[in-house]
Amino acid sequence: MDDEGGTWLLELRIPQTANAITRSIGDRVVVGRSDKSKDITPDIDLAMWDAMELGVAPEHVTIFTHGEQLNLVDMGSGRPTLLNGVPVESGAPQLLASGSILQVGVLEIQLNILSAPGEAKITYYHSPAAAPRPAGSGQPVLVVEDEVETAEIFRLVMERAGYVPFICHEVVSAIRFLNTQAPSAIILDLMLPDIHGLELCRYVRRDVAQRDIPIVVVTAGVTRSNMVDAIEAGADVFLGKPVSIRELVRVVTSLIQWNEARILFMRTKHLDGTDTLRAMPAEVRRDALVLFVAGYDEPLAVVVPDRVTVGRRGSGYVPRPHVDLDRYGAFEAGVSRVHAALYREAGGFSVEDLESSNGTRVDGVKLNPNERHALNNASEVSLGNLNLRVFFVTDEDDLVADSAAPADEPAGKPAEKPASPGAYSHEETREL
């Protein structure tokens, strides 16, 4: 492939194999897997690498150019995305360097920049060793497997990897377990004696308090229909039997690490009125908003490095928002596909209506299209008929937190505060 000096040439390679894709990046490309049922075909299709089974979303990440830099952003995939072992938050652009290891779902890809605009020849790169992954640290793992011998093997493997396995041989006993304890991951067979394993998948995603527990399906019934049904029921990864024990441990460890890192980032405490994000790490608080959608208990955390768009995905090749509100009934509420933009300003945030069909309101006041409006802490933002409450950290919050911390407590620990009348109250909330 010839490079005319105005595009980037990128190689996506599976480490330790000869499998690779070389692609030019003129402006931006979408990386994911084809999904015929939704008429989605990304620019770089990873289907050849078992992308569905390994938890890759149809439109997982976008790689785009910005000046003399190559960047990557997660497109609200809802699945694990890591860059060099660090979780990537949805909508937060990340700088790409040659040799970076990208993980989408649990599929690892090495990204090698072969040439950049203005370069006369292919650049030399050194393939870095993948970062070692620590073993588990006592996290509970639920194994739902009716074959006694197989269940025992999984138990021994998980124990040796540092996890605490719990074995159930049918769906009913697994549901009883989930009603008393939330595991860090579930290893699930589909062909179970009482109820099909997919019903347990649906139960977890619908009825369990912690609906984002990673689920790894391990089954002998490896058909495309089973794969599609498992992913649609909420499974994160689909592995066929006989399964590589090393691969199973790697997948479970990867999902647990991603989920724990995401939970730590999203965790908030005492969202009472304007008592906002004091439990969020200091290094990420300044560019983070927490949105509460009316009718939903758990918040949506949004990182705003500079500007992010809010709306709903829809289908087809149309502009896509960074923050997708489809799961909150955005279509029925009259939210446009790219409805509004959120900006990070000095000391706060602002919102702009992007000529939406049904308008944007802040605390009841309708905004003029394409004009920024400053947000206050706990502002109510209405996108069409979808109402959201916005929280973020202010300088005043930091001063209050510093002055309220008891002398015998470590710096930065949030002080307890009584709830104000009529305030929003959410204890230890997490992203959906």
Tab-separated table of C-alpha atoms in Angstrom:
chain	number	residue	atom	x	y	z
A	1	MET	CA	0.000	0.000	0.000
A	2	ASP	CA	1.381	3.370	-0.982
A	3	ASP	CA	1.366	6.221	1.489
A	4	GLU	CA	1.147	9.658	-0.031
A	5	GLY	CA	2.437	11.364	3.086
A	6	GLY	CA	-0.972	12.643	4.213
A	7	THR	CA	-2.210	9.575	6.054
A	8	TRP	CA	-1.092	7.257	8.807
A	9	LEU	CA	-0.354	3.590	8.175
A	10	LEU	CA	-1.305	1.401	11.134
A	11	GLU	CA	-0.786	-2.300	11.731
A	12	LEU	CA	-3.057	-4.236	14.111
A	13	ARG	CA	-1.345	-7.462	15.155
A	14	ILE	CA	-2.258	-10.283	17.522
A	15	PRO	CA	0.838	-10.644	19.761
A	16	GLN	CA	2.868	-13.837	19.355
A	17	THR	CA	1.075	-14.703	16.096
A	18	ALA	CA	1.389	-13.860	12.405
A	19	ASN	CA	-2.164	-12.487	12.264
A	20	ALA	CA	-2.234	-8.794	11.297
A	21	ILE	CA	-4.279	-6.128	9.520
A	22	THR	CA	-2.633	-3.090	7.897
A	23	ARG	CA	-4.826	-0.048	7.390
A	24	SER	CA	-4.366	3.593	6.408
A	25	ILE	CA	-5.960	6.178	8.722
A	26	GLY	CA	-6.919	9.268	6.739
A	27	ASP	CA	-9.208	10.936	9.292
A	28	ARG	CA	-10.797	8.277	11.476
A	29	VAL	CA	-11.736	4.604	11.403
A	30	VAL	CA	-14.104	2.583	13.574
A	31	VAL	CA	-12.797	-0.699	15.003
A	32	GLY	CA	-15.186	-3.473	16.045
A	33	ARG	CA	-16.979	-6.485	14.596
A	34	SER	CA	-19.612	-6.828	11.907
A	35	ASP	CA	-23.180	-7.382	13.091
A	36	LYS	CA	-25.532	-8.256	10.255
A	37	SER	CA	-28.609	-8.141	12.487
A	38	LYS	CA	-27.962	-4.427	13.119
A	39	ASP	CA	-26.497	-3.714	9.665
A	40	ILE	CA	-23.178	-2.647	11.211
A	41	THR	CA	-19.851	-3.139	9.439
A	42	PRO	CA	-16.972	-1.230	11.084
A	43	ASP	CA	-14.071	0.110	9.035
A	44	ILE	CA	-11.747	-2.417	10.681
A	45	ASP	CA	-13.658	-5.653	11.238
A	46	LEU	CA	-12.176	-7.965	13.885
A	47	ALA	CA	-14.672	-10.764	13.224
A	48	MET	CA	-11.889	-12.910	11.740
A	49	TRP	CA	-10.327	-12.994	15.217
A	50	ASP	CA	-13.426	-14.406	16.974
A	51	ALA	CA	-14.381	-10.912	18.067
A	52	MET	CA	-17.947	-11.795	19.101
A	53	GLU	CA	-16.830	-14.631	21.365
A	54	LEU	CA	-14.157	-12.404	22.927
A	55	GLY	CA	-16.545	-9.606	23.881
A	56	VAL	CA	-15.807	-7.022	21.176
A	57	ALA	CA	-18.648	-4.562	20.546
A	58	PRO	CA	-19.821	-3.942	16.948
A	59	GLU	CA	-18.477	-0.378	17.158
A	60	HIS	CA	-15.942	-0.594	19.961
A	61	VAL	CA	-13.353	2.168	19.469
A	62	THR	CA	-12.536	4.914	16.992
A	63	ILE	CA	-8.956	5.656	15.955
A	64	PHE	CA	-8.616	9.217	14.676
A	65	THR	CA	-6.014	11.819	13.814
A	66	HIS	CA	-5.581	15.130	15.598
A	67	GLY	CA	-2.847	17.319	14.207
A	68	GLU	CA	0.355	15.311	14.358
A	69	GLN	CA	-1.065	12.808	16.833
A	70	LEU	CA	-2.956	9.549	16.526
A	71	ASN	CA	-5.689	9.043	19.115
A	72	LEU	CA	-8.187	6.427	20.263
A	73	VAL	CA	-11.568	6.784	21.956
A	74	ASP	CA	-14.003	4.177	23.310
A	75	MET	CA	-17.405	4.630	21.639
A	76	GLY	CA	-19.510	3.752	24.654
A	77	SER	CA	-18.965	0.063	23.953
A	78	GLY	CA	-19.983	-1.025	27.448
A	79	ARG	CA	-17.258	-3.684	27.210
A	80	PRO	CA	-13.659	-3.709	28.464
A	81	THR	CA	-11.273	-1.352	26.678
A	82	LEU	CA	-7.714	-1.105	27.980
A	83	LEU	CA	-4.667	0.648	26.571
A	84	ASN	CA	-1.361	-0.719	27.880
A	85	GLY	CA	-3.233	-2.279	30.785
A	86	VAL	CA	-5.069	0.923	31.818
A	87	PRO	CA	-8.893	1.035	31.497
A	88	VAL	CA	-10.150	3.522	28.909
A	89	GLU	CA	-13.255	5.443	29.906
A	90	SER	CA	-15.935	6.014	27.279
A	91	GLY	CA	-15.510	9.290	25.392
A	92	ALA	CA	-12.028	10.043	26.802
A	93	PRO	CA	-9.468	10.330	23.943
A	94	GLN	CA	-6.159	8.518	24.462
A	95	LEU	CA	-2.878	9.205	22.670
A	96	LEU	CA	-1.582	6.205	20.688
A	97	ALA	CA	2.097	5.313	20.455
A	98	SER	CA	3.655	2.649	18.274
A	99	GLY	CA	3.777	-0.716	20.041
A	100	SER	CA	0.801	0.039	22.309
A	101	ILE	CA	-1.262	-2.952	23.458
A	102	LEU	CA	-4.986	-2.387	22.974
A	103	GLN	CA	-7.510	-4.711	24.609
A	104	VAL	CA	-11.068	-4.673	23.251
A	105	GLY	CA	-13.276	-7.099	25.144
A	106	VAL	CA	-10.605	-9.649	25.992
A	107	LEU	CA	-8.979	-9.542	22.555
A	108	GLU	CA	-5.446	-8.133	22.737
A	109	ILE	CA	-4.056	-6.273	19.734
A	110	GLN	CA	-0.662	-4.661	19.280
A	111	LEU	CA	-0.874	-1.341	17.427
A	112	ASN	CA	2.208	-0.545	15.348
A	113	ILE	CA	2.503	2.788	13.533
A	114	LEU	CA	4.267	1.912	10.296
A	115	SER	CA	4.317	5.433	8.899
A	116	ALA	CA	2.996	8.881	9.738
A	117	PRO	CA	2.305	11.968	7.587
A	118	GLY	CA	5.538	13.436	6.263
A	119	GLU	CA	7.640	10.332	6.924
A	120	ALA	CA	9.673	9.059	3.999
A	121	LYS	CA	9.787	5.424	5.052
A	122	ILE	CA	8.380	2.861	7.405
A	123	THR	CA	9.426	3.539	10.970
A	124	TYR	CA	11.202	0.937	13.050
A	125	TYR	CA	9.360	-0.230	16.127
A	126	HIS	CA	10.245	-2.488	19.009
A	127	SER	CA	7.577	-4.925	20.147
A	128	PRO	CA	7.218	-4.414	23.910
A	129	ALA	CA	6.532	-7.321	26.214
A	130	ALA	CA	2.976	-7.441	27.450
A	131	ALA	CA	2.613	-6.121	30.987
A	132	PRO	CA	2.439	-8.991	33.505
A	133	ARG	CA	-0.961	-9.483	35.046
A	134	PRO	CA	-1.154	-10.188	38.738
A	135	ALA	CA	-3.130	-13.177	39.975
A	136	GLY	CA	-6.395	-12.789	41.816
A	137	SER	CA	-6.497	-11.543	45.390
A	138	GLY	CA	-9.277	-13.616	46.876
A	139	GLN	CA	-12.160	-12.384	44.717
A	140	PRO	CA	-15.141	-14.792	44.631
A	141	VAL	CA	-15.830	-16.498	41.298
A	142	LEU	CA	-19.083	-18.396	40.741
A	143	VAL	CA	-18.755	-21.524	38.564
A	144	VAL	CA	-22.071	-22.847	37.220
A	145	GLU	CA	-21.269	-26.233	35.670
A	146	ASP	CA	-23.240	-29.489	35.910
A	147	GLU	CA	-20.374	-31.839	35.004
A	148	VAL	CA	-18.729	-32.660	38.328
A	149	GLU	CA	-15.284	-33.372	36.864
A	150	THR	CA	-15.250	-30.164	34.825
A	151	ALA	CA	-16.467	-28.112	37.782
A	152	GLU	CA	-13.661	-29.557	39.924
A	153	ILE	CA	-11.058	-28.630	37.306
A	154	PHE	CA	-12.395	-25.069	37.160
A	155	ARG	CA	-12.337	-24.907	40.964
A	156	LEU	CA	-8.672	-25.960	41.144
A	157	VAL	CA	-7.664	-23.597	38.351
A	158	MET	CA	-9.398	-20.606	39.933
A	159	GLU	CA	-7.903	-21.389	43.339
A	160	ARG	CA	-4.397	-21.549	41.870
A	161	ALA	CA	-5.002	-18.227	40.146
A	162	GLY	CA	-5.792	-16.609	43.502
A	163	TYR	CA	-9.587	-16.595	43.388
A	164	VAL	CA	-12.157	-18.158	45.728
A	165	PRO	CA	-14.431	-20.388	43.597
A	166	PHE	CA	-18.004	-21.339	44.471
A	167	ILE	CA	-19.550	-24.257	42.585
A	168	CYS	CA	-23.206	-24.590	41.575
A	169	HIS	CA	-24.477	-27.417	39.389
A	170	GLU	CA	-27.764	-25.852	38.272
A	171	VAL	CA	-29.369	-22.440	37.762
A	172	VAL	CA	-31.635	-22.508	40.835
A	173	SER	CA	-28.740	-22.938	43.283
A	174	ALA	CA	-26.792	-20.235	41.408
A	175	ILE	CA	-29.693	-17.807	41.866
A	176	ARG	CA	-29.772	-18.624	45.591
A	177	PHE	CA	-26.049	-17.855	45.767
A	178	LEU	CA	-26.481	-14.558	43.902
A	179	ASN	CA	-29.177	-13.505	46.360
A	180	THR	CA	-26.635	-13.702	49.187
A	181	GLN	CA	-23.326	-12.722	47.562
A	182	ALA	CA	-22.071	-10.857	44.496
A	183	PRO	CA	-19.176	-12.688	42.812
A	184	SER	CA	-16.472	-10.843	40.894
A	185	ALA	CA	-17.136	-13.049	37.844
A	186	ILE	CA	-19.332	-15.930	36.687
A	187	ILE	CA	-18.162	-18.917	34.617
A	188	LEU	CA	-21.313	-20.359	33.084
A	189	ASP	CA	-22.190	-23.483	31.113
A	190	LEU	CA	-25.287	-23.274	28.922
A	191	MET	CA	-26.500	-26.883	28.982
A	192	LEU	CA	-27.658	-27.217	32.595
A	193	PRO	CA	-30.092	-29.816	33.996
A	194	ASP	CA	-32.853	-27.532	35.277
A	195	ILE	CA	-32.885	-24.264	33.289
A	196	HIS	CA	-30.893	-23.094	30.275
A	197	GLY	CA	-27.808	-21.091	31.220
A	198	LEU	CA	-28.943	-18.090	29.193
A	199	GLU	CA	-31.794	-17.604	31.660
A	200	LEU	CA	-29.189	-17.084	34.384
A	201	CYS	CA	-27.477	-14.517	32.128
A	202	ARG	CA	-30.726	-12.639	31.730
A	203	TYR	CA	-31.473	-12.890	35.453
A	204	VAL	CA	-28.114	-11.311	36.345
A	205	ARG	CA	-28.499	-8.465	33.870
A	206	ARG	CA	-32.113	-7.821	34.912
A	207	ASP	CA	-32.661	-8.716	38.564
A	208	VAL	CA	-29.352	-8.709	40.446
A	209	ALA	CA	-28.283	-5.542	42.292
A	210	GLN	CA	-24.832	-5.577	40.674
A	211	ARG	CA	-25.866	-6.129	37.071
A	212	ASP	CA	-22.393	-5.604	35.609
A	213	ILE	CA	-20.852	-8.833	36.991
A	214	PRO	CA	-18.657	-10.229	34.165
A	215	ILE	CA	-20.054	-13.449	32.689
A	216	VAL	CA	-17.893	-15.921	30.758
A	217	VAL	CA	-19.871	-18.602	28.903
A	218	VAL	CA	-17.959	-21.895	28.533
A	219	THR	CA	-19.950	-24.496	26.630
A	220	ALA	CA	-19.687	-27.407	24.228
A	221	GLY	CA	-22.567	-26.013	22.172
A	222	VAL	CA	-20.430	-23.834	19.908
A	223	THR	CA	-22.765	-22.587	17.187
A	224	ARG	CA	-23.188	-19.103	15.818
A	225	SER	CA	-26.755	-19.080	17.082
A	226	ASN	CA	-25.568	-19.882	20.619
A	227	MET	CA	-22.885	-17.189	20.401
A	228	VAL	CA	-25.367	-14.533	19.283
A	229	ASP	CA	-27.931	-15.569	21.913
A	230	ALA	CA	-25.298	-15.520	24.681
A	231	ILE	CA	-23.989	-12.068	23.774
A	232	GLU	CA	-27.519	-10.676	23.489
A	233	ALA	CA	-28.404	-12.205	26.879
A	234	GLY	CA	-25.522	-10.280	28.459
A	235	ALA	CA	-22.507	-12.609	28.358
A	236	ASP	CA	-19.179	-10.800	28.074
A	237	VAL	CA	-17.153	-13.629	26.489
A	238	PHE	CA	-18.080	-16.918	24.766
A	239	LEU	CA	-15.546	-19.787	24.959
A	240	GLY	CA	-16.020	-23.229	23.446
A	241	LYS	CA	-15.156	-26.560	25.058
A	242	PRO	CA	-12.599	-27.971	25.260
A	243	VAL	CA	-11.312	-24.698	26.682
A	244	SER	CA	-7.689	-23.725	27.254
A	245	ILE	CA	-7.243	-23.371	31.020
A	246	ARG	CA	-4.633	-20.657	30.499
A	247	GLU	CA	-7.062	-18.757	28.246
A	248	LEU	CA	-9.880	-19.121	30.770
A	249	VAL	CA	-7.750	-17.687	33.579
A	250	ARG	CA	-6.571	-14.849	31.337
A	251	VAL	CA	-10.121	-13.967	30.319
A	252	VAL	CA	-11.520	-14.086	33.875
A	253	THR	CA	-8.602	-12.054	35.238
A	254	SER	CA	-8.895	-9.463	32.491
A	255	LEU	CA	-12.638	-8.980	33.018
A	256	ILE	CA	-12.301	-8.746	36.807
A	257	GLN	CA	-9.475	-6.214	36.607
A	258	TRP	CA	-11.386	-4.059	34.121
A	259	ASN	CA	-14.585	-4.192	36.143
A	260	GLU	CA	-12.830	-3.369	39.420
A	261	ALA	CA	-10.973	-0.441	37.867
A	262	ARG	CA	-14.205	0.883	36.346
A	263	ILE	CA	-16.089	0.551	39.642
A	264	LEU	CA	-13.318	2.381	41.526
A	265	PHE	CA	-13.426	5.207	39.004
A	266	MET	CA	-17.209	5.516	39.088
A	267	ARG	CA	-17.719	5.116	42.836
A	268	THR	CA	-19.365	8.060	44.548
A	269	LYS	CA	-20.622	8.598	48.064
A	270	HIS	CA	-23.298	10.784	49.622
A	271	LEU	CA	-24.649	12.518	46.537
A	272	ASP	CA	-26.843	14.756	48.687
A	273	GLY	CA	-27.787	17.902	46.790
A	274	THR	CA	-24.414	19.509	46.105
A	275	ASP	CA	-22.335	17.124	48.242
A	276	THR	CA	-20.810	15.734	45.090
A	277	LEU	CA	-17.859	13.661	44.021
A	278	ARG	CA	-15.503	13.726	46.994
A	279	ALA	CA	-14.903	9.984	46.817
A	280	MET	CA	-13.624	10.175	43.241
A	281	PRO	CA	-9.838	10.097	42.780
A	282	ALA	CA	-8.456	13.649	42.828
A	283	GLU	CA	-6.640	13.215	39.542
A	284	VAL	CA	-9.862	12.547	37.602
A	285	ARG	CA	-12.438	14.620	39.447
A	286	ARG	CA	-11.871	17.888	37.654
A	287	ASP	CA	-12.873	16.601	34.244
A	288	ALA	CA	-15.738	14.348	35.358
A	289	LEU	CA	-19.485	14.853	35.483
A	290	VAL	CA	-21.990	12.510	37.106
A	291	LEU	CA	-25.417	12.385	35.491
A	292	PHE	CA	-28.513	11.018	37.215
A	293	VAL	CA	-31.293	10.206	34.756
A	294	ALA	CA	-34.797	10.594	36.151
A	295	GLY	CA	-36.269	7.204	37.000
A	296	TYR	CA	-32.883	5.447	37.296
A	297	ASP	CA	-31.059	4.873	40.586
A	298	GLU	CA	-27.487	4.531	39.390
A	299	PRO	CA	-25.419	7.348	37.887
A	300	LEU	CA	-23.629	7.705	34.597
A	301	ALA	CA	-20.114	9.139	34.960
A	302	VAL	CA	-18.823	11.115	31.984
A	303	VAL	CA	-15.245	12.284	31.499
A	304	VAL	CA	-15.125	15.605	29.631
A	305	PRO	CA	-11.529	16.212	28.508
A	306	ASP	CA	-12.705	19.210	26.449
A	307	ARG	CA	-15.987	18.507	24.633
A	308	VAL	CA	-18.277	15.480	24.419
A	309	THR	CA	-21.590	15.091	22.642
A	310	VAL	CA	-24.751	13.603	24.164
A	311	GLY	CA	-27.611	11.895	22.360
A	312	ARG	CA	-28.603	8.479	21.107
A	313	ARG	CA	-26.918	6.103	18.712
A	314	GLY	CA	-29.689	5.005	16.365
A	315	SER	CA	-28.491	2.958	13.406
A	316	GLY	CA	-26.740	3.422	10.079
A	317	TYR	CA	-23.802	5.640	9.229
A	318	VAL	CA	-24.836	8.860	10.913
A	319	PRO	CA	-23.053	11.112	13.420
A	320	ARG	CA	-22.738	9.263	16.721
A	321	PRO	CA	-22.657	10.881	20.189
A	322	HIS	CA	-19.929	10.192	22.720
A	323	VAL	CA	-22.539	9.620	25.443
A	324	ASP	CA	-25.304	7.237	24.332
A	325	LEU	CA	-28.613	7.570	26.207
A	326	ASP	CA	-30.491	4.889	24.279
A	327	ARG	CA	-30.786	2.632	27.333
A	328	TYR	CA	-32.636	5.415	29.203
A	329	GLY	CA	-35.481	5.603	26.683
A	330	ALA	CA	-33.909	8.473	24.745
A	331	PHE	CA	-35.816	7.786	21.530
A	332	GLU	CA	-39.202	7.813	23.260
A	333	ALA	CA	-38.235	11.008	25.141
A	334	GLY	CA	-37.461	12.879	21.932
A	335	VAL	CA	-33.674	13.001	22.265
A	336	SER	CA	-31.895	13.739	18.982
A	337	ARG	CA	-29.032	11.560	17.796
A	338	VAL	CA	-26.505	14.310	18.543
A	339	HIS	CA	-28.604	16.450	20.853
A	340	ALA	CA	-26.197	18.566	22.917
A	341	ALA	CA	-22.538	19.066	23.778
A	342	LEU	CA	-20.914	19.274	27.205
A	343	TYR	CA	-17.816	21.442	27.621
A	344	ARG	CA	-15.238	21.673	30.389
A	345	GLU	CA	-14.670	25.307	31.281
A	346	ALA	CA	-12.361	26.976	33.786
A	347	GLY	CA	-13.822	25.980	37.133
A	348	GLY	CA	-16.870	24.193	35.782
A	349	PHE	CA	-18.867	22.923	32.814
A	350	SER	CA	-21.281	24.228	30.196
A	351	VAL	CA	-23.857	22.771	27.815
A	352	GLU	CA	-24.785	23.682	24.224
A	353	ASP	CA	-27.870	22.643	22.271
A	354	LEU	CA	-26.823	21.332	18.838
A	355	GLU	CA	-29.970	22.362	16.944
A	356	SER	CA	-31.895	19.424	18.406
A	357	SER	CA	-35.443	18.677	17.322
A	358	ASN	CA	-37.038	19.017	20.766
A	359	GLY	CA	-34.708	21.489	22.445
A	360	THR	CA	-32.551	21.577	25.563
A	361	ARG	CA	-33.498	23.172	28.877
A	362	VAL	CA	-31.382	23.972	31.936
A	363	ASP	CA	-33.366	24.407	35.148
A	364	GLY	CA	-36.480	25.006	33.037
A	365	VAL	CA	-34.942	27.642	30.734
A	366	LYS	CA	-34.840	26.712	27.037
A	367	LEU	CA	-31.454	27.237	25.405
A	368	ASN	CA	-30.859	28.931	22.088
A	369	PRO	CA	-29.191	26.559	19.600
A	370	ASN	CA	-25.382	26.700	19.386
A	371	GLU	CA	-24.981	28.901	22.472
A	372	ARG	CA	-23.142	27.649	25.538
A	373	HIS	CA	-24.884	27.843	28.905
A	374	ALA	CA	-22.953	27.474	32.173
A	375	LEU	CA	-24.009	24.596	34.439
A	376	ASN	CA	-24.377	24.871	38.191
A	377	ASN	CA	-23.829	21.953	40.491
A	378	ALA	CA	-27.074	19.911	40.671
A	379	SER	CA	-28.518	21.661	37.587
A	380	GLU	CA	-31.425	19.867	35.927
A	381	VAL	CA	-30.817	19.406	32.204
A	382	SER	CA	-33.707	18.341	29.954
A	383	LEU	CA	-32.949	16.844	26.555
A	384	GLY	CA	-36.375	16.822	24.966
A	385	ASN	CA	-38.421	15.101	27.693
A	386	LEU	CA	-35.460	13.238	29.227
A	387	ASN	CA	-34.491	14.851	32.529
A	388	LEU	CA	-31.000	14.562	34.024
A	389	ARG	CA	-29.431	15.967	37.184
A	390	VAL	CA	-25.765	17.035	36.800
A	391	PHE	CA	-23.149	16.904	39.570
A	392	PHE	CA	-19.487	17.858	39.589
A	393	VAL	CA	-16.742	18.980	41.961
A	394	THR	CA	-16.275	22.699	42.607
A	395	ASP	CA	-13.571	24.676	44.395
A	396	GLU	CA	-16.030	25.165	47.255
A	397	ASP	CA	-16.453	21.397	47.599
A	398	ASP	CA	-12.703	20.974	47.997
A	399	LEU	CA	-12.555	23.689	50.663
A	400	VAL	CA	-15.465	22.139	52.552
A	401	ALA	CA	-13.937	18.666	52.320
A	402	ASP	CA	-10.557	19.886	53.594
A	403	SER	CA	-12.034	21.822	56.520
A	404	ALA	CA	-14.506	19.079	57.489
A	405	ALA	CA	-11.997	16.203	57.683
A	406	PRO	CA	-11.342	15.251	61.363
A	407	ALA	CA	-7.749	15.653	62.522
A	408	ASP	CA	-7.326	11.918	63.194
A	409	GLU	CA	-8.481	10.914	59.691
A	410	PRO	CA	-6.188	10.815	56.640
A	411	ALA	CA	-6.317	13.802	54.291
A	412	GLY	CA	-8.842	13.511	51.518
A	413	LYS	CA	-11.248	11.182	53.375
A	414	PRO	CA	-14.837	12.398	52.834
A	415	ALA	CA	-16.658	13.600	55.925
A	416	GLU	CA	-20.156	12.367	56.728
A	417	LYS	CA	-22.937	14.867	56.160
A	418	PRO	CA	-26.666	14.709	56.942
A	419	ALA	CA	-28.967	14.667	53.948
A	420	SER	CA	-30.823	17.857	53.206
A	421	PRO	CA	-34.614	17.752	52.805
A	422	GLY	CA	-35.670	16.693	49.331
A	423	ALA	CA	-32.078	16.022	48.234
A	424	TYR	CA	-30.948	13.212	45.982
A	425	SER	CA	-29.442	10.436	48.101
A	426	HIS	CA	-27.426	7.600	46.560
A	427	GLU	CA	-25.211	5.387	48.716
A	428	GLU	CA	-22.223	3.779	46.976
A	429	THR	CA	-23.686	4.157	43.510
A	430	ARG	CA	-22.049	2.808	40.399
A	431	GLU	CA	-22.342	3.148	36.645
A	432	LEU	CA	-24.832	0.863	34.913
